[in-house]
PDB file of C-alpha atoms in Angstrom:
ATOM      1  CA  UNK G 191     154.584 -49.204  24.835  1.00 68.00           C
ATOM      2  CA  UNK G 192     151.887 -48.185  26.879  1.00 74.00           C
ATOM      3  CA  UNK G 193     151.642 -44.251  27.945  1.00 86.00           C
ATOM      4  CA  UNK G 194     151.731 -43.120  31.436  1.00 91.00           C
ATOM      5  CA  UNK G 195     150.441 -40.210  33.094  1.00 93.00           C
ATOM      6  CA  UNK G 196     152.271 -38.413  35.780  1.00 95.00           C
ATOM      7  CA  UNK G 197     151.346 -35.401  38.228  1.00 96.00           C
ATOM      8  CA  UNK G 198     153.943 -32.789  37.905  1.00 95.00           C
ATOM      9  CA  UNK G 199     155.186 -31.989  40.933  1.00 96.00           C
ATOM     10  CA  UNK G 200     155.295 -33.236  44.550  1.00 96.00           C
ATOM     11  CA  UNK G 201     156.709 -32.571  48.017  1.00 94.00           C
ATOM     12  CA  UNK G 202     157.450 -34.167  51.495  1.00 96.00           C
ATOM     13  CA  UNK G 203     159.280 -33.848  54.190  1.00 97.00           C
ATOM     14  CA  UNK G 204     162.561 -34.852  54.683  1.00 97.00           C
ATOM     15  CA  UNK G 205     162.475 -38.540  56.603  1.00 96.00           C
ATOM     16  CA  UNK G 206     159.046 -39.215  55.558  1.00 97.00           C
ATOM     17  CA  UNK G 207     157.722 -41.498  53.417  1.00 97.00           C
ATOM     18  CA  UNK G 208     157.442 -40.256  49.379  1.00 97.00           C
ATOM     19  CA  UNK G 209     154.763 -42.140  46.993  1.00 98.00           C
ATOM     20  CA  UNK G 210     155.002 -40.784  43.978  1.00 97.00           C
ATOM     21  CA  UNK G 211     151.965 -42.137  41.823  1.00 97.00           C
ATOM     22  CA  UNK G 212     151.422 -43.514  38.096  1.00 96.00           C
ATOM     23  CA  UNK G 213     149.064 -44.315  35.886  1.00 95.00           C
ATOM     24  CA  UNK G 214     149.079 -46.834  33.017  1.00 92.00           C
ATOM     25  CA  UNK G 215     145.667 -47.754  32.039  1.00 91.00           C
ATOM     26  CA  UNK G 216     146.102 -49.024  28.999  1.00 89.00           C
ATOM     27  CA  UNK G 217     148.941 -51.373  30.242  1.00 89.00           C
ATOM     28  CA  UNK G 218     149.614 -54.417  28.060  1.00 85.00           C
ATOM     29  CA  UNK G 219     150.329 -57.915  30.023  1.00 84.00           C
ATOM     30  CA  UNK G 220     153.781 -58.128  28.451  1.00 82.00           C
ATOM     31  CA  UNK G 221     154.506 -54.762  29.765  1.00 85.00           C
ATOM     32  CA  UNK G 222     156.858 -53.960  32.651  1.00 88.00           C
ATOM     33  CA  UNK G 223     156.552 -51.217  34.493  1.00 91.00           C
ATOM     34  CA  UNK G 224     159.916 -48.966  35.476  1.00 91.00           C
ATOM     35  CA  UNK G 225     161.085 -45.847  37.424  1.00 94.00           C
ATOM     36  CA  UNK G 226     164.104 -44.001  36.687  1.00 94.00           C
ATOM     37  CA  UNK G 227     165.259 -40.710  38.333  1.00 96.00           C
ATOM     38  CA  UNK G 228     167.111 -37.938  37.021  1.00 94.00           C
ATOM     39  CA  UNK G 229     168.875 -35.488  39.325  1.00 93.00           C
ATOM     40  CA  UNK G 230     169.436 -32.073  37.971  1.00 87.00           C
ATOM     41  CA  UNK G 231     172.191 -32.820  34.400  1.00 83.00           C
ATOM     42  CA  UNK G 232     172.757 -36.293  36.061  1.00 90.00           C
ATOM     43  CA  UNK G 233     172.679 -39.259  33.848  1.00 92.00           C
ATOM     44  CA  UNK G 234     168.828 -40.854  34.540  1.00 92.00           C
ATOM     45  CA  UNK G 235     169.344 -43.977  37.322  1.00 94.00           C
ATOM     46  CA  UNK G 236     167.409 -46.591  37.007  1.00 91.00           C
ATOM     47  CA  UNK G 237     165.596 -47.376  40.140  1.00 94.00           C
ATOM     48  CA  UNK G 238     163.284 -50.728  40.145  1.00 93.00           C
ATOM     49  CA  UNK G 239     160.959 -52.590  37.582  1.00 91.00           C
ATOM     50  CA  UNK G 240     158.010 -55.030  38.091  1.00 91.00           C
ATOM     51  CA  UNK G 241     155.450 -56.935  36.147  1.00 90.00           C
ATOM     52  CA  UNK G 242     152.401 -57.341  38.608  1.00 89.00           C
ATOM     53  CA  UNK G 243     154.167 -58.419  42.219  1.00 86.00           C
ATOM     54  CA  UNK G 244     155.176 -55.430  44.673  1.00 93.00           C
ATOM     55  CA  UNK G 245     158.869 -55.386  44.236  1.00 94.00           C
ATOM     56  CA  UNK G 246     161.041 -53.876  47.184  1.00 96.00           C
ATOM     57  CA  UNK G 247     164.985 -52.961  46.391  1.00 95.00           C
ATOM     58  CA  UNK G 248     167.499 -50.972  48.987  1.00 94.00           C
ATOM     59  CA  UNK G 249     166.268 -47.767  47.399  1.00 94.00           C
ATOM     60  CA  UNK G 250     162.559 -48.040  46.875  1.00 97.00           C
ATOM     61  CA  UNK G 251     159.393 -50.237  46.971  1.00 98.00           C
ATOM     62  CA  UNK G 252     157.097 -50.390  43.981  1.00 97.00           C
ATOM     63  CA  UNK G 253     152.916 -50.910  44.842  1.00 97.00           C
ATOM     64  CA  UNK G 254     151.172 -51.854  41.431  1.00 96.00           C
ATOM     65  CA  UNK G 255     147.410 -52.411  41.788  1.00 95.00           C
ATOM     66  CA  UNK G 256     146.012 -55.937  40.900  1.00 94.00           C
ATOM     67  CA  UNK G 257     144.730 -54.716  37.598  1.00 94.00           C
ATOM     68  CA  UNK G 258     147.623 -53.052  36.987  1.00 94.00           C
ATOM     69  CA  UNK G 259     146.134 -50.098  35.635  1.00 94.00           C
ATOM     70  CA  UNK G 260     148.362 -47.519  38.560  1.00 95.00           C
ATOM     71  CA  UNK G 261     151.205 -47.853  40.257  1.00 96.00           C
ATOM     72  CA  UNK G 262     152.953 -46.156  43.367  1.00 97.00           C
ATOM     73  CA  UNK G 263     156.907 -45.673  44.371  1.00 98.00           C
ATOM     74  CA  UNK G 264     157.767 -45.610  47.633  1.00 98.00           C
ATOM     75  CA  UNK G 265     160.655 -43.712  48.933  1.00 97.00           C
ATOM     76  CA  UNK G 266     160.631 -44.831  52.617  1.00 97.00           C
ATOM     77  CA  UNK G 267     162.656 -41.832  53.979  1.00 95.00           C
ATOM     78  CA  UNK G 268     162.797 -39.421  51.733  1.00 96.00           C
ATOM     79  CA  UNK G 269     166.188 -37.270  51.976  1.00 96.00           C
ATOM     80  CA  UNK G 270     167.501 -33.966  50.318  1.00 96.00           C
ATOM     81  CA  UNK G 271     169.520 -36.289  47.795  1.00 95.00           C
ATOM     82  CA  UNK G 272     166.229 -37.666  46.477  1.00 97.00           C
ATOM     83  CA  UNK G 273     165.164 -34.651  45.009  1.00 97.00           C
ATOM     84  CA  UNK G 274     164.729 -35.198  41.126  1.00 97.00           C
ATOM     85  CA  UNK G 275     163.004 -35.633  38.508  1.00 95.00           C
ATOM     86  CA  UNK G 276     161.462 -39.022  38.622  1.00 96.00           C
ATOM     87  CA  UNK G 277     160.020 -41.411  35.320  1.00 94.00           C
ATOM     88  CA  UNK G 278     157.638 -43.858  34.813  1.00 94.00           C
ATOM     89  CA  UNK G 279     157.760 -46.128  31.893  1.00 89.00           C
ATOM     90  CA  UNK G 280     156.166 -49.259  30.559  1.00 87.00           C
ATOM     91  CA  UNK G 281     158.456 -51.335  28.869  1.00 80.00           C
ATOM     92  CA  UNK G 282     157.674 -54.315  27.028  1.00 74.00           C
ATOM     93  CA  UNK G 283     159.635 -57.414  27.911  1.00 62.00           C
ATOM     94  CA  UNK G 284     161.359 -59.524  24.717  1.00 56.00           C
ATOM     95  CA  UNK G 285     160.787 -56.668  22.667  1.00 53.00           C
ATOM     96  CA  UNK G 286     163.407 -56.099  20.153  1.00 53.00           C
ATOM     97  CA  UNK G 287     163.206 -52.347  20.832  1.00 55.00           C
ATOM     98  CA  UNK G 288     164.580 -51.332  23.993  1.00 58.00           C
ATOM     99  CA  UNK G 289     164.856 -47.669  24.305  1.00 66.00           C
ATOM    100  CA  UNK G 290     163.377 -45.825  26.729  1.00 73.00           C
ATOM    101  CA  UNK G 291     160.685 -43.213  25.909  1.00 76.00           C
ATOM    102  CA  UNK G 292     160.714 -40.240  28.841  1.00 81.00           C
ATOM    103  CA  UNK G 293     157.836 -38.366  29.423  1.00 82.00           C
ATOM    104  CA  UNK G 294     157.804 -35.111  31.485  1.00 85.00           C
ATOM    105  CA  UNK G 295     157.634 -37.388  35.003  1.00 92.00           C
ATOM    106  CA  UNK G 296     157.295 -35.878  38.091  1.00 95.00           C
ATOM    107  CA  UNK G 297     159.350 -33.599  39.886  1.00 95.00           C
ATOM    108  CA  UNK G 298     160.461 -34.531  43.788  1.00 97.00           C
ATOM    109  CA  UNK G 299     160.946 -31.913  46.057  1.00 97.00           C
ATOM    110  CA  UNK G 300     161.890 -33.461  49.290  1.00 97.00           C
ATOM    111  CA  UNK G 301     161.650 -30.391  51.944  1.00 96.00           C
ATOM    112  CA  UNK G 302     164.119 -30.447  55.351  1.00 95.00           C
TER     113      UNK G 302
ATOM    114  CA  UNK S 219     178.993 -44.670  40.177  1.00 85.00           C
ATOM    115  CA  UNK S 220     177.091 -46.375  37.171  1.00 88.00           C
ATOM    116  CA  UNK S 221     180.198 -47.952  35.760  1.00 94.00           C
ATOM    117  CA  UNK S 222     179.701 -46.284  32.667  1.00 97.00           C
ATOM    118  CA  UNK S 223     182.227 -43.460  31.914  1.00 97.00           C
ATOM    119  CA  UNK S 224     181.763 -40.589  29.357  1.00 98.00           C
ATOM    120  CA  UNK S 225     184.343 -38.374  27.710  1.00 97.00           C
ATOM    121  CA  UNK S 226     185.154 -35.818  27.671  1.00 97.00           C
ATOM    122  CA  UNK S 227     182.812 -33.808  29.930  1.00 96.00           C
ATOM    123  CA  UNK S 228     182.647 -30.606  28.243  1.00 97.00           C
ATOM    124  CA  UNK S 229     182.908 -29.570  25.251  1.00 97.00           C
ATOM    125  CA  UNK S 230     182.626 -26.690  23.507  1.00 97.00           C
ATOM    126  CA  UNK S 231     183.078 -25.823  19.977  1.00 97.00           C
ATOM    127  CA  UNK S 232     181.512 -24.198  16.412  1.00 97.00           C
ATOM    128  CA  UNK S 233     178.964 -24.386  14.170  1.00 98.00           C
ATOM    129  CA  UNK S 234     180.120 -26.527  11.319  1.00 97.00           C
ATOM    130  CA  UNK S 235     182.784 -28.529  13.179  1.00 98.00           C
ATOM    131  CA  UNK S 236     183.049 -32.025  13.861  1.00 98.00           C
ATOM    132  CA  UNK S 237     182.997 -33.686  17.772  1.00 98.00           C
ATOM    133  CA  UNK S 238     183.571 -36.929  18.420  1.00 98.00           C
ATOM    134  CA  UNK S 239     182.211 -38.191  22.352  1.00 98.00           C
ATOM    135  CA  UNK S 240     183.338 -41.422  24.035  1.00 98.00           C
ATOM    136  CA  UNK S 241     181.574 -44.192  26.263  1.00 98.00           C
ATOM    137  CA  UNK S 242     183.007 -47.288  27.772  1.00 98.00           C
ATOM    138  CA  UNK S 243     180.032 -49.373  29.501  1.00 96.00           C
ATOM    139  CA  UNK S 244     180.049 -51.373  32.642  1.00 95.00           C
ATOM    140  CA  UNK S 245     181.933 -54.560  32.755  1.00 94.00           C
ATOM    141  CA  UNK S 246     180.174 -56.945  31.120  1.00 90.00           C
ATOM    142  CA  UNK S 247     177.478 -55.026  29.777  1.00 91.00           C
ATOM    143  CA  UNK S 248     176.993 -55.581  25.525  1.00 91.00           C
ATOM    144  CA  UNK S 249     174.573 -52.973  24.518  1.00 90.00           C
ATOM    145  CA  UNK S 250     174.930 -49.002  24.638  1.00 93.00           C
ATOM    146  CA  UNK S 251     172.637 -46.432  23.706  1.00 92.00           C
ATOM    147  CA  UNK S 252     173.115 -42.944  23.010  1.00 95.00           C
ATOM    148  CA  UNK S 253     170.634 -40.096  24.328  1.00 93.00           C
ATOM    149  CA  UNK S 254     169.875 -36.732  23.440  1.00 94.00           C
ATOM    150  CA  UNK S 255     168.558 -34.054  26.019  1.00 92.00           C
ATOM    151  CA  UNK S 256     167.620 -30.618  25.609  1.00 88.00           C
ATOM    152  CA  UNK S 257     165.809 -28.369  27.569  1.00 79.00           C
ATOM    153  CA  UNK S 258     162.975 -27.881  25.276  1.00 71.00           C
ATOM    154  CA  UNK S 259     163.406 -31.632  24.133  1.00 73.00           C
ATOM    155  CA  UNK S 260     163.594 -34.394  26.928  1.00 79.00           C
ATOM    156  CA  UNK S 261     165.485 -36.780  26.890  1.00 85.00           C
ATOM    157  CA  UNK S 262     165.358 -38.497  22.819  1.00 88.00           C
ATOM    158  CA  UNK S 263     166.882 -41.723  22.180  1.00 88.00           C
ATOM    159  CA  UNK S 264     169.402 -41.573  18.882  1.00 92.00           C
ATOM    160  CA  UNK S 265     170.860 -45.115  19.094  1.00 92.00           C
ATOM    161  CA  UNK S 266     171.514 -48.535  20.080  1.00 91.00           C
ATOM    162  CA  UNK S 267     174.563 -50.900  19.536  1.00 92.00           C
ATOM    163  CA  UNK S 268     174.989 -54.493  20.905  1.00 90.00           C
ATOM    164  CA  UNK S 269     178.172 -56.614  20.541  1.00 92.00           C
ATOM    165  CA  UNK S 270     179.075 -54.320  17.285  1.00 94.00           C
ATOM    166  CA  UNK S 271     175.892 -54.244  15.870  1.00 93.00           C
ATOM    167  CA  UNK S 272     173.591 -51.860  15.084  1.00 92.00           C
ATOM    168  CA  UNK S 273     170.080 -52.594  16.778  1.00 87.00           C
ATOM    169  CA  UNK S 274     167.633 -49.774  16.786  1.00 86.00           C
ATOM    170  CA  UNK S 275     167.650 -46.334  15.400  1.00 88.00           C
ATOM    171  CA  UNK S 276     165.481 -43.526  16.978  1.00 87.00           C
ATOM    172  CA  UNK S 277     165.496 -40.140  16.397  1.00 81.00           C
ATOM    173  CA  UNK S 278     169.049 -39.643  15.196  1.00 92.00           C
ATOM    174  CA  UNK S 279     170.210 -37.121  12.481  1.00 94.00           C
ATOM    175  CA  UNK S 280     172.196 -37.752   9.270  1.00 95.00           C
ATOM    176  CA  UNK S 281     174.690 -35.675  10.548  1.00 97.00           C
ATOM    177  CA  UNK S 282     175.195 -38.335  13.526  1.00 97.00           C
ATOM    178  CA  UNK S 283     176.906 -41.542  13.138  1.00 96.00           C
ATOM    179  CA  UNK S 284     177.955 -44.046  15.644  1.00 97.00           C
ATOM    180  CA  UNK S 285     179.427 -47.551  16.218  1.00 97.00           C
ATOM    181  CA  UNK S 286     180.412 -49.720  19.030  1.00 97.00           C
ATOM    182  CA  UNK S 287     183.999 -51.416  18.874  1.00 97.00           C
ATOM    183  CA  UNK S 288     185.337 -54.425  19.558  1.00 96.00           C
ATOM    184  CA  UNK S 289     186.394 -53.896  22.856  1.00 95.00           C
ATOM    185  CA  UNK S 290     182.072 -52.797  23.526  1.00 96.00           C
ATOM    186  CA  UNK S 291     183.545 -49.050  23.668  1.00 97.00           C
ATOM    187  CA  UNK S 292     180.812 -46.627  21.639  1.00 98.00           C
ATOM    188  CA  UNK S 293     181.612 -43.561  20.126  1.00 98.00           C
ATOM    189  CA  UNK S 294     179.707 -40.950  18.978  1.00 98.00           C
ATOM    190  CA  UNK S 295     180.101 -38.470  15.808  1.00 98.00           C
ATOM    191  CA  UNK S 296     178.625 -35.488  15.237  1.00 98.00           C
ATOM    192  CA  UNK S 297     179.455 -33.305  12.209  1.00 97.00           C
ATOM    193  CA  UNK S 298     178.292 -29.980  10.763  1.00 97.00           C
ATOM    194  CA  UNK S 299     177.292 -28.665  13.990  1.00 98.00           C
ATOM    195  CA  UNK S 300     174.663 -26.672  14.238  1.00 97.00           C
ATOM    196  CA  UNK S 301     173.510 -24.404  17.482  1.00 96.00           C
ATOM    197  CA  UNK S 302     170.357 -26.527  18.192  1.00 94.00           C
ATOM    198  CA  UNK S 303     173.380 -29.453  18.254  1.00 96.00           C
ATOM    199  CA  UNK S 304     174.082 -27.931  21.907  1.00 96.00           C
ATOM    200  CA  UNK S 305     172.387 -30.648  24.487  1.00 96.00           C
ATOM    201  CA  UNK S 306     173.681 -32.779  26.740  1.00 95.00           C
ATOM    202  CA  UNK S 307     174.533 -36.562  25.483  1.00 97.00           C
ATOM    203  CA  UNK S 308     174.192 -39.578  27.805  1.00 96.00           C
ATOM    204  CA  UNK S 309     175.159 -42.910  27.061  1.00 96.00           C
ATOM    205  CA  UNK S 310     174.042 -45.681  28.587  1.00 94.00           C
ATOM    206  CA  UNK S 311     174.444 -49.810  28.949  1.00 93.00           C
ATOM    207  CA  UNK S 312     172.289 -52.528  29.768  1.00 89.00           C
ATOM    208  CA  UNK S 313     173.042 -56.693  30.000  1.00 83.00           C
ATOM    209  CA  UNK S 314     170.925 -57.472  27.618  1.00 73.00           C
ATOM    210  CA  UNK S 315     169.549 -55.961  23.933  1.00 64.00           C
ATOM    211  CA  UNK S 316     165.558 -56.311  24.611  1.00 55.00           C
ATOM    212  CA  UNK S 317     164.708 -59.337  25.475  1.00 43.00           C
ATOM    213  CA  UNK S 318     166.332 -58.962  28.903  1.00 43.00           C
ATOM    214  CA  UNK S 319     168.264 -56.321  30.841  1.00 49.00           C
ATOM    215  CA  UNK S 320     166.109 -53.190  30.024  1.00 66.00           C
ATOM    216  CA  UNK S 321     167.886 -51.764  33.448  1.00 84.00           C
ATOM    217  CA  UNK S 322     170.031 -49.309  31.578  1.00 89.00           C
ATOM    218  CA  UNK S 323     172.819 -47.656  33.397  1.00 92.00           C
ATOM    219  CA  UNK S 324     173.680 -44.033  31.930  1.00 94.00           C
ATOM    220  CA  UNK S 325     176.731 -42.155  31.911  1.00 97.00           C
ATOM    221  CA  UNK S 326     177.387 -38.825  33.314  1.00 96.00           C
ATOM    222  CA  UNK S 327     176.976 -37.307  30.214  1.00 96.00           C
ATOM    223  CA  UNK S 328     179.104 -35.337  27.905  1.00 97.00           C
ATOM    224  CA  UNK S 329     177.649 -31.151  27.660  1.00 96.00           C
ATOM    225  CA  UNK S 330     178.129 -30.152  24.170  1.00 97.00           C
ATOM    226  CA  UNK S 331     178.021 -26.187  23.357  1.00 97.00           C
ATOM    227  CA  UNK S 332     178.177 -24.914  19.579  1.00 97.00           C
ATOM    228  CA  UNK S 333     178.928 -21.528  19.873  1.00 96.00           C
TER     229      UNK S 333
END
């Protein structure tokens, strides 16, 4: 699976917009790319997955560029509750393999 | 709510004992996996199970066994317990077992001190 790269940290204010950024450069064309979020001792919660479409879902909308090297969640109003710890992973589809590899991600800080 | 449940919550217990933690997926759901997390660790996958069966093995100790029963429950087992045991354990189910359904759905986790 394809490594991403993260910032570590990130704020906004509470009803704005969050876009928490990713890179995966060295993306395969097989590989999905997913978030997951982990609020503090919480089990992780999957959040949304695409290939190379923007995919929108009641929680987020993912941006990934057209050469798929970066991607960009989008929390449209960001509230107290979405502070976490947030993960992005490339996942290869059809592979027999499935766990999921966590790197350090990025931490949300959503500010009232 | 995931759907997935985890028991018990806590658990606390010493070194050289045996624990034994619990997972019932979501409805419908045929493959669990079992995490690891520790502070200095992240979160490190130990197992996988689908329909009864074995399916990948990650980074998961002797001195940890598992196996998923017929009614898709999972349990875990860990003997010998050592300090560095202590770390919270998350299981989780997806649909599918890799060639669909990586959207895995984790549990609330079980907190396991060795004192």
């Amino acid at each position: 699976d394809a490594k991403t790269t993260q910032p570590p940290s990130m704020d906004c204010a509470e009803g704005r917009a969050a876009n928490l950024p990713c890179n995966h450069s060295t993306i395969s064309g097989n590989e999905y790319v997913y978030w997951y979020r982990q609020i503090h001792s919480q089990g992780p919660q999957y959040i949304i997955h695409g290939l190379k479409n923007n995919e929108t879902n009641e929680m987020a909308s993912l941006i990934i560029t057209e050469d798929r090297k970066s991607s960009t969640l989008i929390l449209p109003h960001a509230t107290l509750r979405d502070t976490a710890v947030y993960y992005c992973i490339a996942l290869k589809w059809g592979g027999a393999n499935s766990k999921l590899t966590f790197g350090k991600g990025i931490t949300l800080s959503v500010r009232p | 709510d995931s759907g997935v449940t985890q028991t018990p919550k806590h658990l606390i217990t010493a070194t050289g004992q045996r624990v034994t933690l619990r997972c019932s997926p979501r409805s419908g759901d045929l493959s669990v996996y079992w995490y690891q997390q520790s502070l200095d660790q992240g979160l490190q996958f130990l197992i996988q199970y689908y329909n009864g069966e074995e399916r990948a093995k990650g980074n998961i100790l002797e001195r940890f066994s598992a196996q998923q029963f017929p009614d898709l429950h999972s349990e875990l087992n860990l003997s010998s317990l050592e300090l560095g045991d202590s770390a919270l354990y998350f299981c989780a189910s997806s649909v599918g077992q890799g060639g669909s359904g990586y959207e895995q759905y984790f549990g609330p986790g079980t907190r396991l001190t060795v004192t």
